[in-house]
Short mmCIF file of C-alpha atoms in Angstrom, two decimals:
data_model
loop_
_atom_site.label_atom_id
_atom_site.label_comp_id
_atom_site.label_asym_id
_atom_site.label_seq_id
_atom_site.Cartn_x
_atom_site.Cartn_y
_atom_site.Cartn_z
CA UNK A 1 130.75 106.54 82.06
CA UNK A 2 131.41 104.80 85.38
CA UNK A 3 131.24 100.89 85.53
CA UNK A 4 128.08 99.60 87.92
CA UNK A 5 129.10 97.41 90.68
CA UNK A 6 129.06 93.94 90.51
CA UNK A 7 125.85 92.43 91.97
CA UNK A 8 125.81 91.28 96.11
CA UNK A 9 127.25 87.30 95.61
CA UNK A 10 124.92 87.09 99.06
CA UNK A 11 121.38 87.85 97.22
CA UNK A 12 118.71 89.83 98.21
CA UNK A 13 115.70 88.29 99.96
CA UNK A 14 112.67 88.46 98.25
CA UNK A 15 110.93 91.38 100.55
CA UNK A 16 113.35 93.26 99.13
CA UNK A 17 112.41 93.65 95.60
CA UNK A 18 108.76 94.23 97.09
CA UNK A 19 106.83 97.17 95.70
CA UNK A 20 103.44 98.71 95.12
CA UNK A 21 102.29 101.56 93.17
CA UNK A 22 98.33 102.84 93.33
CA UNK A 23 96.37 105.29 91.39
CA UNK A 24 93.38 106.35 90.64
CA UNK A 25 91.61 105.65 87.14
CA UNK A 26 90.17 108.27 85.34
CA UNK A 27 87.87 108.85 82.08
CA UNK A 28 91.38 108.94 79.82
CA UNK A 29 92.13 105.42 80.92
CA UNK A 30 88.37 103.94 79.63
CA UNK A 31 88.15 102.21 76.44
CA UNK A 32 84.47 102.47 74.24
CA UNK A 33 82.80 100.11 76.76
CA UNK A 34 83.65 102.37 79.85
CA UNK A 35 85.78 100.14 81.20
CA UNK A 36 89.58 100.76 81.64
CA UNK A 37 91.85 99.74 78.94
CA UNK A 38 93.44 96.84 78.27
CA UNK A 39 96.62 98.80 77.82
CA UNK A 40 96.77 101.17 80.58
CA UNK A 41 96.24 98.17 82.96
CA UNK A 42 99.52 96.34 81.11
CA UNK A 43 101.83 99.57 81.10
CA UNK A 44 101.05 99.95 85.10
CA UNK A 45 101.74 96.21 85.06
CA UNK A 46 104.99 96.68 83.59
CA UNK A 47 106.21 100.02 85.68
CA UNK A 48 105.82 98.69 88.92
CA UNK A 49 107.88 94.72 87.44
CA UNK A 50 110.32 97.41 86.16
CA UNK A 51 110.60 99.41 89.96
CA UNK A 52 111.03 95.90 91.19
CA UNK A 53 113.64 94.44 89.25
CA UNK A 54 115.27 97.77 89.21
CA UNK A 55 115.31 97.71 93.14
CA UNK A 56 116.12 94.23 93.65
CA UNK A 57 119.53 94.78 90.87
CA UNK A 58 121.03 97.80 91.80
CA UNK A 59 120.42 99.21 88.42
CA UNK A 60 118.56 99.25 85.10
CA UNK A 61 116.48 96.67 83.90
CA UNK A 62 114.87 96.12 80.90
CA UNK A 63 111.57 94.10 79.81
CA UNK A 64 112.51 91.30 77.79
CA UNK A 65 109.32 88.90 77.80
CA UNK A 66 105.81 89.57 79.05
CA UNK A 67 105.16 85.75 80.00
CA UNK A 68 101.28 86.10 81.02
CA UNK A 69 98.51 88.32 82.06
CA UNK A 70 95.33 87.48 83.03
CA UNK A 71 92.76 89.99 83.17
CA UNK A 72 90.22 88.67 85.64
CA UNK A 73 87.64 91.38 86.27
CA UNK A 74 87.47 94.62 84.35
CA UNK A 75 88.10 98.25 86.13
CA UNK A 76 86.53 101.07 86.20
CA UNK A 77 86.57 104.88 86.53
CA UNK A 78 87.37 106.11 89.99
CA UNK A 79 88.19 102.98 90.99
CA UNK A 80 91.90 102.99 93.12
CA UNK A 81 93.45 100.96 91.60
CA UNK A 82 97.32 98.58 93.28
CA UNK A 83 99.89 96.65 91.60
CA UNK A 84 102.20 94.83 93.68
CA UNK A 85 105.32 93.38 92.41
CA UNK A 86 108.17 90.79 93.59
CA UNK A 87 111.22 89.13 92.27
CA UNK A 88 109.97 85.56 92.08
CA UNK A 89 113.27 84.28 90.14
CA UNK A 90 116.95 85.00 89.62
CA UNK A 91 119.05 83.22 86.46
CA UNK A 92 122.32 84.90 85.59
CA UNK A 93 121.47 88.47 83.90
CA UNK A 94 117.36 87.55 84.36
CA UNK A 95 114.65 87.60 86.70
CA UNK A 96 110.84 87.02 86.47
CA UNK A 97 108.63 89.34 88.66
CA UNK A 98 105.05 88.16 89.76
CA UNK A 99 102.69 91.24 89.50
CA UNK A 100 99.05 91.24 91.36
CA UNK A 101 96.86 94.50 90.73
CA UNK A 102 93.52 95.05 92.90
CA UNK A 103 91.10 97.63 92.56
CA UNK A 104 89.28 99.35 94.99
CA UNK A 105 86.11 99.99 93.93
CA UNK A 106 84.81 103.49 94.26
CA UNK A 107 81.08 102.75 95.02
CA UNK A 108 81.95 99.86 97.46
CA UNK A 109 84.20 101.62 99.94
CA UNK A 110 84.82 99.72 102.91
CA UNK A 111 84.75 96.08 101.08
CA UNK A 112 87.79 94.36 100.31
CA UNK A 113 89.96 95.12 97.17
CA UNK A 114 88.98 92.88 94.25
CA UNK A 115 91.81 91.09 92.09
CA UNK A 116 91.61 92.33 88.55
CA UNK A 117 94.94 90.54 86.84
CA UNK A 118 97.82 88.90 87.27
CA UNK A 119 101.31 88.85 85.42
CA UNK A 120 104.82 87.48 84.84
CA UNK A 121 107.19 89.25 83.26
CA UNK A 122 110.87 88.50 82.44
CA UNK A 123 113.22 91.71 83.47
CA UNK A 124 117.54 91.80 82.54
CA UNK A 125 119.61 93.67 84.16
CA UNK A 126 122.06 95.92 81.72
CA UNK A 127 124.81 97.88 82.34
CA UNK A 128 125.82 101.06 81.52
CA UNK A 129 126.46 100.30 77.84
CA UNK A 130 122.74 98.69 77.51
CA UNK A 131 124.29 95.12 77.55
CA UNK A 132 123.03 92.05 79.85
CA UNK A 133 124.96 92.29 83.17
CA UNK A 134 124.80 89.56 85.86
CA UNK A 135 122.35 90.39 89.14
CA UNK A 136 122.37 89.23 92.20
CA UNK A 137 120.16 85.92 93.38
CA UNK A 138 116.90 86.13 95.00
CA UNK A 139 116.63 84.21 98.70
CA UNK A 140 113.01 83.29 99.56
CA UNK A 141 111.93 83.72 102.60
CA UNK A 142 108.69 82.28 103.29
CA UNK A 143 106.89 78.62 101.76
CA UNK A 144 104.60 81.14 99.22
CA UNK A 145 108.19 82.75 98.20
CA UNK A 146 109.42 79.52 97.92
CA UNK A 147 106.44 78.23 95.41
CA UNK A 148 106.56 81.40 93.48
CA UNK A 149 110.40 80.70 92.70
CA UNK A 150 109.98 76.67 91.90
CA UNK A 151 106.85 77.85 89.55
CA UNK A 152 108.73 80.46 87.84
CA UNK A 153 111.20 77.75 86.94
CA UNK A 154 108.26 75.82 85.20
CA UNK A 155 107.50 78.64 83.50
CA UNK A 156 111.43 79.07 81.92
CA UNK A 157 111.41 75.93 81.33
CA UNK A 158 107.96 75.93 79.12
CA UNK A 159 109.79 79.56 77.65
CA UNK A 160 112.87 77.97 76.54
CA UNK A 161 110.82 74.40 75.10
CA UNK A 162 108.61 76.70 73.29
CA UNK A 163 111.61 78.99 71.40
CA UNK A 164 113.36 75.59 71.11
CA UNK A 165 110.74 74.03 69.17
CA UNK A 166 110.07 77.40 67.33
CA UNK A 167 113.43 77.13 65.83
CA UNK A 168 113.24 73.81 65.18
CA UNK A 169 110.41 74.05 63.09
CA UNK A 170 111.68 77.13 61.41
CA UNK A 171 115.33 74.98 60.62
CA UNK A 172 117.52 77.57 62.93
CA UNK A 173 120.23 75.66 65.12
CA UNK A 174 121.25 79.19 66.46
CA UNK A 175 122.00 78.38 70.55
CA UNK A 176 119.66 79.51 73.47
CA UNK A 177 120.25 81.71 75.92
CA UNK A 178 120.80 81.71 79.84
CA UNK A 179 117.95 83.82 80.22
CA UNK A 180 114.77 82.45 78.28
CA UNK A 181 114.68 85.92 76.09
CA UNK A 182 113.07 85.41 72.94
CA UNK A 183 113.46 87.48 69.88
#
């Protein structure tokens, strides 16, 4: 196997990491109530945070920790559906990616896309032999890329406090990590 290169010391701005992916819902994506699942709403949530990681590291990522999603407004068949991701944060082998999905809705054509959730997940990079490798840091560009970043550093923060006082409780002194994965 051939060693991955070792990740730009320089950074990669934030548009960068920037993608979308769209599709169209159809009846196999409705749950009993005829609304879209739960489910296929979370694994589109978590392929376009994987593209974007992937992008923004030169390589593989994995999913290590679904932080939040907020379902806001259901979806529906036929409606065209958009998940945009960023890298919000960098750590050492981690990054968090902010996810926003809107729906177009199929009867409504012409109004504006509706926001139907919102996620943060927690991405590593690995190298070739599936282990945590080191990727490069995230520059923001704008004030909104800048408040992303400082809030996903709350949100570590609260990730690291919580498995902190979960072990606590539970009597394990085992260290933390640099990256706020939990097991």
């Amino acid at each position: 196997m051939t060693e991955q290169p070792a990740p730009d010391p320089m950074g990669k701005p934030t548009s960068y990491s920037r993608v979308t992916l769209s599709r169209i819902m159809t009846a196999v994506d409705v749950n009993l109530y005829g609304t879209v699942h739960g489910g296929v709403l979370m694994k589109f949530v978590d392929d376009v945070a994987g593209a974007a990681a992937a992008r923004h590291c030169g390589g593989t990522a994995v999913t290590a920790a679904i932080d939040e999603i907020v379902f806001s407004e259901p979806v529906r068949v036929g409606d065209l559906v958009h998940a945009h991701a960023q890298i919000n944060w960098t750590g050492y082998t981690s990054m968090e990616v902010g996810v926003k999905v809107l729906a177009e809705r199929w009867d409504t054509a012409g109004e504006e896309p509706v926001r139907v959730a919102t996620a943060y997940l927690v991405f590593v990079g690995v190298d070739v032999a599936g282990g945590p490798r080191a990727v490069r840091p995230v520059l923001p560009e704008t004030p909104e890329d800048e408040r992303r970043y400082r809030e996903a550093e709350i949100r570590r923060a609260h990730r690291l406090a919580k498995r902190q006082a979960i072990q606590a409780h539970r009597g394990v002194t085992t260290p933390g990590t640099r990256d706020g994965a939990s097991g």
